[in-house]
Coordinates of C-alpha atoms in Angstrom, one line a residue:
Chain A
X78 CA 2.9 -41.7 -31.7
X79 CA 6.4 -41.3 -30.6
X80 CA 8.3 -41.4 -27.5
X81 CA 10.6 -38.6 -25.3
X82 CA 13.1 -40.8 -23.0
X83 CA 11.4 -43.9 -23.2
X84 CA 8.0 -42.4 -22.1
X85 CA 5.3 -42.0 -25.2
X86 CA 4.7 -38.5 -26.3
X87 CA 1.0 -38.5 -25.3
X88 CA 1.6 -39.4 -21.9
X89 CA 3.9 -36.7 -21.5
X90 CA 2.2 -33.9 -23.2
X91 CA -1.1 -35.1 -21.3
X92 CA 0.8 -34.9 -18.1
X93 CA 2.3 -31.4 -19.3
X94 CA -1.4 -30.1 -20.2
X95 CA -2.6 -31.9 -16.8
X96 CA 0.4 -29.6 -14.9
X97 CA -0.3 -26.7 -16.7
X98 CA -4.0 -26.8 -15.4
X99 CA -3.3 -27.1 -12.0
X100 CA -0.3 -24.4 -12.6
X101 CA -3.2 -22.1 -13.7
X102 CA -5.3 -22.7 -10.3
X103 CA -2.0 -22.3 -8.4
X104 CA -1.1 -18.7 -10.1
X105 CA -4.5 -17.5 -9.5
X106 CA -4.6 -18.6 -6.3
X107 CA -0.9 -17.3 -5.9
X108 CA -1.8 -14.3 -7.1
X109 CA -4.7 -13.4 -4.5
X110 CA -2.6 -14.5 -1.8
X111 CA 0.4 -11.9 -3.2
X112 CA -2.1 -9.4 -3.5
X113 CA -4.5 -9.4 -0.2
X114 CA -0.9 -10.1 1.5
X115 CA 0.9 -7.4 0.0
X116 CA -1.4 -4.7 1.3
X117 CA -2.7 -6.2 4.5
X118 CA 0.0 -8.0 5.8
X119 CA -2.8 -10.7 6.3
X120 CA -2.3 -14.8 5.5
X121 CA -5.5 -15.0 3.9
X122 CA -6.2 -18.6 5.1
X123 CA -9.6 -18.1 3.9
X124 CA -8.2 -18.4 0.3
X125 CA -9.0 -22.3 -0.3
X126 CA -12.8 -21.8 1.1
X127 CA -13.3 -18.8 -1.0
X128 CA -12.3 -20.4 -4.1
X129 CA -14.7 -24.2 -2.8
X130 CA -17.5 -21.2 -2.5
X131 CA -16.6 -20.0 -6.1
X132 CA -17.5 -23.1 -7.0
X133 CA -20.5 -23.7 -4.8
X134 CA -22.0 -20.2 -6.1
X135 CA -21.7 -21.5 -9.6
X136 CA -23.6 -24.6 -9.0
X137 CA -26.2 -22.5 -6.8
X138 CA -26.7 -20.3 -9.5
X139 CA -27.2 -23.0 -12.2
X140 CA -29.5 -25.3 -10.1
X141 CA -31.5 -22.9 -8.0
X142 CA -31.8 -19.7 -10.3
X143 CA -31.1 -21.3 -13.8
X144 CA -27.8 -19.1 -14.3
X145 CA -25.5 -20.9 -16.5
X146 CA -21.2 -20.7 -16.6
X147 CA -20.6 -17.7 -18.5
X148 CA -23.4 -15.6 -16.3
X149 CA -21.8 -17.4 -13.6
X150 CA -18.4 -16.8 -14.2
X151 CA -18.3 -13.2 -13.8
X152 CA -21.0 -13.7 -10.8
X153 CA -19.8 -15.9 -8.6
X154 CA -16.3 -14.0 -8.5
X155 CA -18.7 -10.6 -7.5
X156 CA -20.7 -12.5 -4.9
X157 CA -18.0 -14.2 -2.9
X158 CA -15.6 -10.8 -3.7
X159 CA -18.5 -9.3 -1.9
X160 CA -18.7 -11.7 0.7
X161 CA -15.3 -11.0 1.3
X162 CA -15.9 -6.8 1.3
X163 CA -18.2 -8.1 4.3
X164 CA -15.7 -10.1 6.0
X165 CA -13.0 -7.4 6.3
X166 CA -15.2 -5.1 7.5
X167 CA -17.1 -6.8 9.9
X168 CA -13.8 -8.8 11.9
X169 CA -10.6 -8.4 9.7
X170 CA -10.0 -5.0 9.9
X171 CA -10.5 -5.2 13.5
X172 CA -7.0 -6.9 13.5
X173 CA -4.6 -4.6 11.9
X174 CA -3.1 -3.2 14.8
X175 CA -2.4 -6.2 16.5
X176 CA 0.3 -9.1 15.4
X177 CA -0.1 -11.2 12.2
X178 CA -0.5 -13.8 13.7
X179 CA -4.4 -13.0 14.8
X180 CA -5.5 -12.3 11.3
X181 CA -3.7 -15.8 10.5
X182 CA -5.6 -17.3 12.8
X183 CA -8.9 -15.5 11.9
X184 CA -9.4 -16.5 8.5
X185 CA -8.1 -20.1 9.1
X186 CA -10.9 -20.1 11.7
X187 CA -13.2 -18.9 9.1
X188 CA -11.8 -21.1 6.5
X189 CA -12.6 -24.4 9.0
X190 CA -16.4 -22.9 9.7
X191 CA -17.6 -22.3 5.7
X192 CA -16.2 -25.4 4.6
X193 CA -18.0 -27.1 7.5
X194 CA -21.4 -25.1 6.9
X195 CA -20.7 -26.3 3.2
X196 CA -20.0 -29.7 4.4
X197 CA -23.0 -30.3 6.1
X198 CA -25.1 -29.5 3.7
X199 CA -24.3 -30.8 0.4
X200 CA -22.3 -33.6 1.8
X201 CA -18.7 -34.6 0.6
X202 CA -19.2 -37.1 -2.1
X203 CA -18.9 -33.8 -4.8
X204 CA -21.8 -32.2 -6.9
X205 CA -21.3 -32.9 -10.5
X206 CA -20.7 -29.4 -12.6
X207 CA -21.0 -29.9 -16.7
X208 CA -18.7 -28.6 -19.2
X209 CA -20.3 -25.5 -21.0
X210 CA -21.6 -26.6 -24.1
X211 CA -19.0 -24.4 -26.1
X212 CA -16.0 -26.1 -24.8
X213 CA -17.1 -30.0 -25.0
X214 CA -15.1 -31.9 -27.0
X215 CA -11.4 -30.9 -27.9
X216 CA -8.9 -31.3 -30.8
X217 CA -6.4 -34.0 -31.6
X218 CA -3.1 -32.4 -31.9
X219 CA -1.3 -35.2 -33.0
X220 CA 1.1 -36.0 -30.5
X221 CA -1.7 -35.8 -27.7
X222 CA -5.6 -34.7 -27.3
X223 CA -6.5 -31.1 -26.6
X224 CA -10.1 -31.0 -24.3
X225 CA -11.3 -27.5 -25.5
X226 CA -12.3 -26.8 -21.9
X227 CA -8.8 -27.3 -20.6
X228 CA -7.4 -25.4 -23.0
X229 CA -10.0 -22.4 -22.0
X230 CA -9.2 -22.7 -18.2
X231 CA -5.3 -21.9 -19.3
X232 CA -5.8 -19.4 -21.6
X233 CA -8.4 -17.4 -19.2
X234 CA -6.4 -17.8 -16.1
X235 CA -3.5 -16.5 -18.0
X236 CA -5.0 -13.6 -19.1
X237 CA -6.9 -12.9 -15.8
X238 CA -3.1 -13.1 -14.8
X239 CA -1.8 -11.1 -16.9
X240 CA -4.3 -8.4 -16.8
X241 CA -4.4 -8.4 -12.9
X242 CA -0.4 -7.9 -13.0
X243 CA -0.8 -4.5 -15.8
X244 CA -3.4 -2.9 -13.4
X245 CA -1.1 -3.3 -11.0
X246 CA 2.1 -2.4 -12.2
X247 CA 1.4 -0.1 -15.1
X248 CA -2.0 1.9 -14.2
X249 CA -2.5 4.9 -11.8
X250 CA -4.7 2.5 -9.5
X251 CA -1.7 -0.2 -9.7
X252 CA 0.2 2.9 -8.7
X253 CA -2.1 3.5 -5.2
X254 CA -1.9 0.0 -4.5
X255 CA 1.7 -0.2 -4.5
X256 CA 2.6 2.9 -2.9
X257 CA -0.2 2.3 0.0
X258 CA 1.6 -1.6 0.0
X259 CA 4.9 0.3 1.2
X260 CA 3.8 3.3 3.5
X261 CA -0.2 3.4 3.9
X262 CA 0.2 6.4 6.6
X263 CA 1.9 8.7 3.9
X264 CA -0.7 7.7 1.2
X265 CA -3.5 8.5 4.1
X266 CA -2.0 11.6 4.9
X267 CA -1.7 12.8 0.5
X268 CA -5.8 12.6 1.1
X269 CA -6.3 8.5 -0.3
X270 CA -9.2 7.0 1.3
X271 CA -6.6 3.9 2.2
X272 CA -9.1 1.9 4.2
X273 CA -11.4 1.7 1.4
X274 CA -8.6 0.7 -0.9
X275 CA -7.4 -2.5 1.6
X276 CA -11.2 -3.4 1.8
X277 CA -11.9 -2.9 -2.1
X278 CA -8.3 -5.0 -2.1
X279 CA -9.3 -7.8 0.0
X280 CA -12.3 -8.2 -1.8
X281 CA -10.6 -8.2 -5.4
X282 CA -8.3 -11.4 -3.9
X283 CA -11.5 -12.5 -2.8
X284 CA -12.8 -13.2 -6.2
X285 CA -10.0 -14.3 -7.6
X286 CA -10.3 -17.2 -5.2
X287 CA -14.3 -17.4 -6.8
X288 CA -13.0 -16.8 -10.6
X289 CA -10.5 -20.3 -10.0
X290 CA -13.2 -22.1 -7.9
X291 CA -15.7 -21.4 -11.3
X292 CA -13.5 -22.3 -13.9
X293 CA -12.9 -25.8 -11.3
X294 CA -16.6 -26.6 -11.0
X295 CA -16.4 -28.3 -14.4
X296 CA -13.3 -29.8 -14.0
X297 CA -12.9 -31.3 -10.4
X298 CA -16.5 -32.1 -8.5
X299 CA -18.0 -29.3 -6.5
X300 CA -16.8 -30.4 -3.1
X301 CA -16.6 -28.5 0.0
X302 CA -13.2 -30.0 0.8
X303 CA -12.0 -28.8 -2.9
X304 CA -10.2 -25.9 -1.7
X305 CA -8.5 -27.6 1.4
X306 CA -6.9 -29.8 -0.4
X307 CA -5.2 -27.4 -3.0
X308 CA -4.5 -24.2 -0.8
X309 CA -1.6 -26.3 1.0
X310 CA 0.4 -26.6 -2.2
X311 CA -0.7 -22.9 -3.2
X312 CA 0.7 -21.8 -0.1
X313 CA 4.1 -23.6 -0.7
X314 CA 3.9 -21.6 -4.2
X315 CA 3.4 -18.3 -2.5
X316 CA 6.1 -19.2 -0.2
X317 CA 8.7 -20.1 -3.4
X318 CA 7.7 -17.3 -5.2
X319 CA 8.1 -14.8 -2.7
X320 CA 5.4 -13.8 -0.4
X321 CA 3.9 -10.5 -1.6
X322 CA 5.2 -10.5 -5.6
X323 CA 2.9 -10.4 -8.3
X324 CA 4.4 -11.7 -11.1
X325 CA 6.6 -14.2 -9.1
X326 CA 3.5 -15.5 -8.0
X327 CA 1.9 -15.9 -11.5
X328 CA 5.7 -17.3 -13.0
X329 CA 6.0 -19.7 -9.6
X330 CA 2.3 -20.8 -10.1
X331 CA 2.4 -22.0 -13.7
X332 CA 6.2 -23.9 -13.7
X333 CA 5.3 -25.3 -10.5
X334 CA 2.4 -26.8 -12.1
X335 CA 4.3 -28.1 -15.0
X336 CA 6.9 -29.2 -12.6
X337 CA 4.4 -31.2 -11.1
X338 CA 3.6 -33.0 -14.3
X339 CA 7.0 -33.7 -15.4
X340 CA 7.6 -35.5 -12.0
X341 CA 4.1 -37.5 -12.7
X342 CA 5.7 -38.9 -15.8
X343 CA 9.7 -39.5 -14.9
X344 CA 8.9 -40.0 -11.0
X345 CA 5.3 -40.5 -10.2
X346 CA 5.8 -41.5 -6.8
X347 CA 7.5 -37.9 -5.9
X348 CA 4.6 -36.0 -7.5
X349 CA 3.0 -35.3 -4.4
X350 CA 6.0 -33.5 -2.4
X351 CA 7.8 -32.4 -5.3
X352 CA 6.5 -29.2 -4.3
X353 CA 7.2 -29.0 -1.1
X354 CA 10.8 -30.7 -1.4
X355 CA 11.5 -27.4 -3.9
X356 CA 9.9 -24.6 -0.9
X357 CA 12.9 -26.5 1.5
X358 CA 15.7 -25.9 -1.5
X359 CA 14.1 -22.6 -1.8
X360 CA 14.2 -21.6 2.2
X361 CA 17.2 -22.7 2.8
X362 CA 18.8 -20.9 -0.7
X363 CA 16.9 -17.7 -0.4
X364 CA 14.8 -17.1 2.4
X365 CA 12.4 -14.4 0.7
X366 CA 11.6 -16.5 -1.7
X367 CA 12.6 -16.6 -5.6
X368 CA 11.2 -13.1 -6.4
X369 CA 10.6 -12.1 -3.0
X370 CA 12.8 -8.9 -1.5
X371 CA 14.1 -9.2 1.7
X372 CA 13.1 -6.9 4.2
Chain B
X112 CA -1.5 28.3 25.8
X113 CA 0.8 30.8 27.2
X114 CA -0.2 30.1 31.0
X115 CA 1.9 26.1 30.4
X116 CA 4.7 27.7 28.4
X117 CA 5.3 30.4 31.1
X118 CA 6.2 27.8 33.2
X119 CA 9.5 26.6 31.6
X120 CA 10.8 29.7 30.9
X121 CA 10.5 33.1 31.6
X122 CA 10.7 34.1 27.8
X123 CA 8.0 33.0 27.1
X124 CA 5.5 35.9 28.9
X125 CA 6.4 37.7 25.5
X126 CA 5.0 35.0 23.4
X127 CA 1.7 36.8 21.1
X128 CA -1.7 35.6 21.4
X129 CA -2.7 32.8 19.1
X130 CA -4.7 34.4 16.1
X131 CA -7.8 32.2 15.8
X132 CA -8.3 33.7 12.0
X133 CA -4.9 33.0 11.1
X134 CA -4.8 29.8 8.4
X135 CA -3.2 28.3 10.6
X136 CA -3.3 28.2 14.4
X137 CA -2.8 25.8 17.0
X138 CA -3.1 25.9 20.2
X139 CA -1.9 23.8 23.3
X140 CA -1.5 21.1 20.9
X141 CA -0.4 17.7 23.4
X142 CA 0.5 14.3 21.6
X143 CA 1.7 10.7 22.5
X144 CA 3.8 8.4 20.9
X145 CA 2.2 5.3 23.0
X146 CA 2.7 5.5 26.6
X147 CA 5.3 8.8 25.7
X148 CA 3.8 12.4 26.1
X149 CA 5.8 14.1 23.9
X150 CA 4.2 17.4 23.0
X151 CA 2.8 19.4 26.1
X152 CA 1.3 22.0 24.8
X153 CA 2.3 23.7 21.6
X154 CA 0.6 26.7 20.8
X155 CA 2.1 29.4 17.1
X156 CA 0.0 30.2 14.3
X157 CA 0.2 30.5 10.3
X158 CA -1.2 33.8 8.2
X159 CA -1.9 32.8 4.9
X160 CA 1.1 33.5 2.6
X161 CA 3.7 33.3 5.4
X162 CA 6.7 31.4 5.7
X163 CA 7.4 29.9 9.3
X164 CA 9.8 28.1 10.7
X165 CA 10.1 25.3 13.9
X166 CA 13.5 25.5 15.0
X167 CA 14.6 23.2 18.1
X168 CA 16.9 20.5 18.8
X169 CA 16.7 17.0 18.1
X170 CA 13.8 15.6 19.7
X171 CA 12.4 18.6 20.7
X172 CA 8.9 17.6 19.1
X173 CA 9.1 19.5 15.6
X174 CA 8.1 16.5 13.7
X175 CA 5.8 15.4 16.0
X176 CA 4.2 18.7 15.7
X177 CA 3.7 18.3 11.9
X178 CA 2.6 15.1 12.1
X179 CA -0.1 16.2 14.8
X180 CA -0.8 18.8 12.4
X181 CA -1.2 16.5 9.4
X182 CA -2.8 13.8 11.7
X183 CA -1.2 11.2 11.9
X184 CA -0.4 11.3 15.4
X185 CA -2.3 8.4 16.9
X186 CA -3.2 10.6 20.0
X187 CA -3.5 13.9 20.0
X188 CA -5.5 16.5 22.4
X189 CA -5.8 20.4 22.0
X190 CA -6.7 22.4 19.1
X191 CA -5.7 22.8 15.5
X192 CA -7.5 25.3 13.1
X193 CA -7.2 25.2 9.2
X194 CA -8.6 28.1 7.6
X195 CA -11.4 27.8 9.9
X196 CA -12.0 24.5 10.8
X197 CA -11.2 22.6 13.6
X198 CA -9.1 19.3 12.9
X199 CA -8.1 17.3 15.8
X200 CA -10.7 14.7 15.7
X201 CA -9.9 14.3 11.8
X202 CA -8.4 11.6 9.7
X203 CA -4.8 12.8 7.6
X204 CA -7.5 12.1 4.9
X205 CA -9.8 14.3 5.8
X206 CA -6.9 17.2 7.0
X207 CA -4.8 16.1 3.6
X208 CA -8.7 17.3 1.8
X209 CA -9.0 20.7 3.3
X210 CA -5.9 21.7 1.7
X211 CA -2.9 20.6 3.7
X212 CA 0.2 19.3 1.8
X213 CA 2.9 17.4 4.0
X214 CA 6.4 16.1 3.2
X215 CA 8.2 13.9 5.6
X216 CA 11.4 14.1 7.2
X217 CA 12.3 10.5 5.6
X218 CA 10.7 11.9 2.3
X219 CA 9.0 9.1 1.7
X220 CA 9.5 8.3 -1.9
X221 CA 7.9 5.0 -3.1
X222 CA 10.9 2.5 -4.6
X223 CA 8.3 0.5 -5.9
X224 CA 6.8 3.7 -8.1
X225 CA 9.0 5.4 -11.3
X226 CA 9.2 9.1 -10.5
X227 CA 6.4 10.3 -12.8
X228 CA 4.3 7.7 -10.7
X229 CA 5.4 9.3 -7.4
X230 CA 5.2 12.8 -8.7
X231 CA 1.4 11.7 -9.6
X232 CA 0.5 9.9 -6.7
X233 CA -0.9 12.6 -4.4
X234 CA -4.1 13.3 -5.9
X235 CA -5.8 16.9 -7.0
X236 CA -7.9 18.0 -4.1
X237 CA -8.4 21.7 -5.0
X238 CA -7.9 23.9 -8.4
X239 CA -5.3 25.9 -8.4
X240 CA -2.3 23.4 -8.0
X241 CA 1.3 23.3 -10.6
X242 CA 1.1 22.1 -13.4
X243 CA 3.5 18.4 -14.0
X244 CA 5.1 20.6 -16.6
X245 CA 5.4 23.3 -14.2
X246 CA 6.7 21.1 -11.2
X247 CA 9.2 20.0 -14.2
X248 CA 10.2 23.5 -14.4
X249 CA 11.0 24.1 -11.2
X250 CA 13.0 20.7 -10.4
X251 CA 14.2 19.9 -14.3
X252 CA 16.2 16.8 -13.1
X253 CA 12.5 15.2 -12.2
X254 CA 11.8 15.6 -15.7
X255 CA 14.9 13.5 -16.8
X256 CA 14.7 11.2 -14.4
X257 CA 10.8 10.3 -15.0
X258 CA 11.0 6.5 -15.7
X259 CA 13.8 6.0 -12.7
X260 CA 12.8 4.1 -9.7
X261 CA 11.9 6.4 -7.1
X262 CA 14.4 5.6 -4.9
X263 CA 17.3 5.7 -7.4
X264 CA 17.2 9.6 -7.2
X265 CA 19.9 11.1 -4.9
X266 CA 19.0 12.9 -1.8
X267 CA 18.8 15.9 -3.3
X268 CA 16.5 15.3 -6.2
X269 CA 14.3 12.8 -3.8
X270 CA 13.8 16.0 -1.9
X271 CA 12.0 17.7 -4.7
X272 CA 10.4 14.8 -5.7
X273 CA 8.5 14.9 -2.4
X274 CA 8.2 18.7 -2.5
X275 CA 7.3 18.6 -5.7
X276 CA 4.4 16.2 -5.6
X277 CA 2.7 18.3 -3.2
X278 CA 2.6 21.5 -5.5
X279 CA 0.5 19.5 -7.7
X280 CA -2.5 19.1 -5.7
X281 CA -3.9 22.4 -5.1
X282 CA -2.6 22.2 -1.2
X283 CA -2.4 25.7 0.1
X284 CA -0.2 25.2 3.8
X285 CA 2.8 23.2 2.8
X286 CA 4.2 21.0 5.8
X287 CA 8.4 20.6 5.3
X288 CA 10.0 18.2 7.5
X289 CA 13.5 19.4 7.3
X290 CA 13.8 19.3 3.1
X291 CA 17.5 20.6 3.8
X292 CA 19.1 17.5 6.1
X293 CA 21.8 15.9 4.5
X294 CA 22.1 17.6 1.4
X295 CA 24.6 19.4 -0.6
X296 CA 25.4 23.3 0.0
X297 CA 24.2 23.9 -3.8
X298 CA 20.8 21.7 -3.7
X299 CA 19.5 23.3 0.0
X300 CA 20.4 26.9 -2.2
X301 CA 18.4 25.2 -4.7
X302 CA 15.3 24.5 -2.0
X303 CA 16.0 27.7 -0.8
X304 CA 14.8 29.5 -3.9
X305 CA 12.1 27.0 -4.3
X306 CA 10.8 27.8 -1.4
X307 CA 10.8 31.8 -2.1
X308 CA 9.4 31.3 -5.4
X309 CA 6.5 29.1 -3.4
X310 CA 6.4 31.9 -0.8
X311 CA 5.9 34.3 -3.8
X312 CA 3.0 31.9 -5.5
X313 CA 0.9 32.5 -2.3
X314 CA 1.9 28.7 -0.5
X315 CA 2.0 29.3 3.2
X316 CA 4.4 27.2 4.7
X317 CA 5.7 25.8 7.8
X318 CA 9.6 24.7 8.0
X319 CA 10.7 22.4 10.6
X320 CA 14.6 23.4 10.7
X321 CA 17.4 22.7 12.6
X322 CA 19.7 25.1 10.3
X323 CA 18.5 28.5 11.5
X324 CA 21.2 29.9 8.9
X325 CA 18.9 28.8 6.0
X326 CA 15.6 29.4 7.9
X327 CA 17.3 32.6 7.9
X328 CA 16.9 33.3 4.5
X329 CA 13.7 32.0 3.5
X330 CA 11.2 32.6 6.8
X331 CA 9.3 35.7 8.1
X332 CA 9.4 34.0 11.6
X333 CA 10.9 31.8 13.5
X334 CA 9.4 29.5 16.6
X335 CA 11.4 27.9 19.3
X336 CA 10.2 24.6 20.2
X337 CA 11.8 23.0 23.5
X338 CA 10.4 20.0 25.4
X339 CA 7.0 19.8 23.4
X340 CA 6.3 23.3 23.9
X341 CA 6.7 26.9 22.0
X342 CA 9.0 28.4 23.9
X343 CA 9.9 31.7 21.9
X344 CA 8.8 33.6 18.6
X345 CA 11.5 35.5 16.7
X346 CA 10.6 37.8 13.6
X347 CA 12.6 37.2 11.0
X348 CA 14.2 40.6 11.7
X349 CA 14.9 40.3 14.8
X350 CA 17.0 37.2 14.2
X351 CA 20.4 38.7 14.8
X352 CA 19.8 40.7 17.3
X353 CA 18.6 37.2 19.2
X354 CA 21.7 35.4 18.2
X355 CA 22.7 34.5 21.6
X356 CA 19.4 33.9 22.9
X357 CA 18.8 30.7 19.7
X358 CA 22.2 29.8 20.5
X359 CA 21.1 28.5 23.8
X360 CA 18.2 26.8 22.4
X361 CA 19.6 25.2 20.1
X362 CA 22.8 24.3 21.7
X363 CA 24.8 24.9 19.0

C-alpha cells in the first residue's frame, strides 16, 4: 500500500476503476444519443428508459423464461432495439417535418410513461441481478482489487465503442449513414431507401441503450428509475462532447467518467456537479461542443 | 400542354407535340415550393440518346423542373414519363431505381465522405454503368485525390465528382443542374467533352444551362423555359439563326 498526494493508492485506483465504469455507461449512452441524433435530428429522451428496459428484459428473460446474461446480452439489446423499430414507426416518424422540439417532447413523454408502467409493477426498491458465474471474483493487482465483472463491463463497452465508431466511419454502410446525416434528400434521390435507414438507425441507438442497461443489471439493482437518474449526466456528456459526433462522444464519455472519480477522491463534495460545472466551461468556451462542428 | 403555353407568348403555337414514347416526356408538369406555384405547366420531351438543354433566366423554374423530374419536389401535379412509366406519384427512390441519375446545382458532395466514398455512394441500380476505373479515366484528378475529404476538391473537380458518381450506377437519363457555373474556361471545356463522350456512350441527358454558348456545343436541342413554362424549342441548328429571339429570353 502506498499513497498519491496524501490519498492511499487503493482508494484512488478504486475510485479511477469506479469512474471508468460509469465512463463506460456514459459513452454508450453518448454514443446512441450522437447516433439517433445525428441522423434524425431527434433528442432521444427515451434513451434512459430504453437502457432501465435493457435491464428489465434481462431480468425478464432470466426469471420468466430461464435465459441467462450471455443469451441475454445479445437479446435484450434486439428486443428493446426492436421496440424502438416500433416506436419510430408508429409516432416518431410522424414528427420529422415539424420542429425538434415535438420529437423532444415525444420521447420524454414516452420516457415518463415506460418508466411508470415499469414502476408500478415491479416497484422501486430494485430487483437484484447476479454476477455471471464467469466473472465472480476478481484479481488483486497490488495497488488495488480488480472485480473481474468490472473489468468485463470496460473492456466490452469499449469495444462495442470502438466497433460501432469503424462501421461508421470506415465501412460502406458507415458511409450511407453519414452521407444521409448531411443531405438525406440527395441520398433519397441516388435510389437509398433513407427512411428505412433512419428507422433501422433509431433502432440500432435503441439497443445500445438495452446493451448498457444489461451489462448494469449486475452491477446497479434493476430499478425502473435506473435510467432517469443517469441520462441527465449522459446528456451533459453529449452536450460536452458535441452533439452528433461519434468518437467525441465515446472520448467525452470515458474521461468524464474518470473525471468524475478523480473529484470523488480530491473533492468528494463536487463529484456530483463536476459534470455539469465542466458543460458551463464548455458552453460558454465553445458552444458546439468539444468535438462538435458548428453549423 | 401547348393550349397554357400559348397563352404567354405567341411563339409558342410552334412548340411540337409531346412524344409519349420518347424516354423522356413531360407534360404540363406544375410544382410548388410551399404556398409558391412555381412551375405552371412545363411540357418538352427526351429521345433516348439525346442531349437537351433548359435554358432560361434565373428563377425561371429549370431546377425546379429537375427536381420535379427526380422527385423531390414536395408537390407536384401533371405528368412525367420514364421510358414508359409514369412517375409523379413516385418517391426520388423509386424514380432514382428506373434509371434516372441526377446531379444538383449545389453538387452536393458529402464533406463528411473521402472522394472514393462519394464516388461510391450512389449505388448500382442497373448493369451497364462505368467502371470506378473508368470514371478515373475520364476525371484522372478523382483518382489522385481519392482519400481527400470531399469537400476539399475545387469546384471544378467537385463537379466531376458529382457527375462522375452518377456514371457508375447504370443510370441511363442523366439530370445536370448547371455542371458549368462558376468554373474555369478550361474545366467547363473539360465537362464539355465529357459530356460528348457520354452523349457518344448512349447517356441521354438533360442540361439545365444558363450559358447557351456552351449548350451550344454539346446539345441537339435547346428549350426555353420562362415563368414555369416551355416557352420555345430551338434545334441545335437553328441556334444562330434564333440569336435575337434567346437574346430576349434570356436577357442577356
Amino acid at each position: 500500500m502506498f499513497t498519491i498526494f496524501g490519498v492511499p493508492s487503493a482508494a484512488l485506483f478504486g475510485q479511477l476503476l469506479l469512474g471508468l465504469i460509469n465512463g463506460s455507461f456514459y459513452a454508450i449512452l453518448s454514443l446512441g444519443l450522437a447516433v439517433i441524433f445525428g441522423l434524425l435530428n431527434i433528442i432521444n429522451f427515451a434513451h434512459g428508459a430504453q437502457y432501465m428496459m435493457g435491464a428489465f428484459v434481462a431480468w425478464m428473460l432470466l426469471n420468466y423464461a430461464g435465459i441467462g446474461y450471455w443469451p441475454a446480452l445479445l437479446l435484450a439489446p434486439l428486443l428493446v432495439g426492436a421496440f424502438g423499430v416500433v416506436l419510430e414507426r408508429v409516432m416518431i416518424s410522424r414528427l420529422y417535418k415539424f420542429d425538434h422540439l415535438y420529437g423532444l417532447l415525444l420521447t420524454f413523454g414516452l420516457a415518463l410513461i415506460i418508466q411508470g408502467l415499469f414502476r408500478n409493477q415491479y416497484g422501486v426498491s430494485g430487483l437484484p441481478y447476479g454476477i455471471p458465474a464467469e466473472l465472480r471474483g476478481g484479481q488483486a493487482l497490488g495497488f488495488m482489487f480488480l472485480p473481474n465483472y468490472r473489468a468485463w463491463v470496460v473492456v466490452a463497452s469499449l469495444v462495442v465503442c470502438l466497433v460501432t465508431w469503424f462501421v461508421i466511419e470506415k465501412t460502406k454502410l458507415g458511409a450511407y449513414l453519414r452521407a444521409a446525416t448531411e443531405n438525406p434528400t440527395l441520398v433519397q434521390a441516388f435510389g437509398v431507401n433513407v427512411p428505412l435507414m433512419i428507422t433501422l438507425t433509431y433502432g440500432f441507438g435503441v439497443a445500445l441503450a438495452g446493451f448498457a442497461g444489461v451489462l448494469a443489471a449486475p452491477i446497479y439493482s434493476v430499478n425502473p428509475n435506473m435510467g432517469a437518474d443517469l441520462i441527465i449526466v449522459v446528456f451533459a456528456v453529449v452536450v460536452i462532447g458535441g452533439m452528433g459526433s461519434i468518437l467525441g462522444s465515446i472520448l467525452t464519455g470515458f474521461a468524464l467518467g474518470l473525471v468524475e472519480g478523480l473529484t470523488k477522491v480530491f473533492y468528494p463534495e463536487a463529484s456530483a456537479t463536476v459534470i455539469f460545472v465542466i458543460m458551463v466551461l464548455v458552453l460558454l468556451v465553445k458552444p458546439a461542443g468539444l468535438f462538435g462542428r458548428a453549423t | 400542354m401547348a393550349e397554357t403555353a400559348t397563352l404567354s407568348r405567341p411563339a409558342a403555337a410552334t412548340l411540337p407535340a409531346i412524344d409519349p414514347g420518347a424516354l423522356l416526356a413531360v407534360q404540363n408538369l406544375e410544382a410548388w415550393y410551399g404556398e409558391s406555384h412555381v412551375l405552371h405547366g412545363v411540357s418538352f420531351d427526351v429521345r433516348a440518346g439525346e442531349v437537351v438543354t433548359l435554358l432560361g433566366r434565373n428563377g425561371a423554374g429549370k431546377t425546379t423542373t429537375l427536381k420535379s423530374i427526380i422527385g423531390i419536389m414536395g408537390k407536384r401535379t401533371g405528368s412525367v414519363r420514364f421510358g414508359g412509366e409514369e412517375t409523379i406519384k413516385m418517391s426520388s427512390r423509386s424514380v432514382a431505381r428506373l434509371g434516372v441519375g441526377y446531379v444538383p446545382e449545389e453538387r452536393g458532395i458529402f464533406s463528411s465522405l473521402s472522394v472514393k466514398e462519394n464516388l461510391t455512394l450512389p449505388p448500382i441500380i442497373k448493369p451497364g454503368g462505368l467502371t470506378v476505373d473508368q470514371i478515373h479515366e475520364l476525371f484522372p484528378n478523382l483518382k489522385e485525390r481519392a482519400g481527400s475529404q470531399g469537400t476539399k476538391l475545387s469546384g471544378g473537380e467537385q463537379q466531376m465528382l458529382a457527375i462522375g458518381r452518377i456514371l457508375r450506377t447504370g443510370a441511363k437519363l442523366l439530370l445536370l443542374d448547371e455542371p458549368t457555373e462558376g468554373l474555369a474556361p478550361v474545366i467547363v471545356q473539360q465537362i464539355g467533352r465529357t459530356i460528348e463522350r457520354l452523349k457518344g456512350q448512349g447517356f441521354t441527358i438533360v442540361l439545365v444551362e444558363q450559358n447557351f454558348r456552351f449548350a451550344q456545343t454539346v446539345a441537339d436541342r435547346h428549350y426555353v423555359v420562362e415563368q414555369g413554362r416551355v416557352v420555345d424549342m430551338i434545334p441545335n441548328a437553328e441556334l444562330d439563326a434564333n440569336i435575337d429571339k434567346l437574346h430576349t429570353y434570356l436577357g442577356v
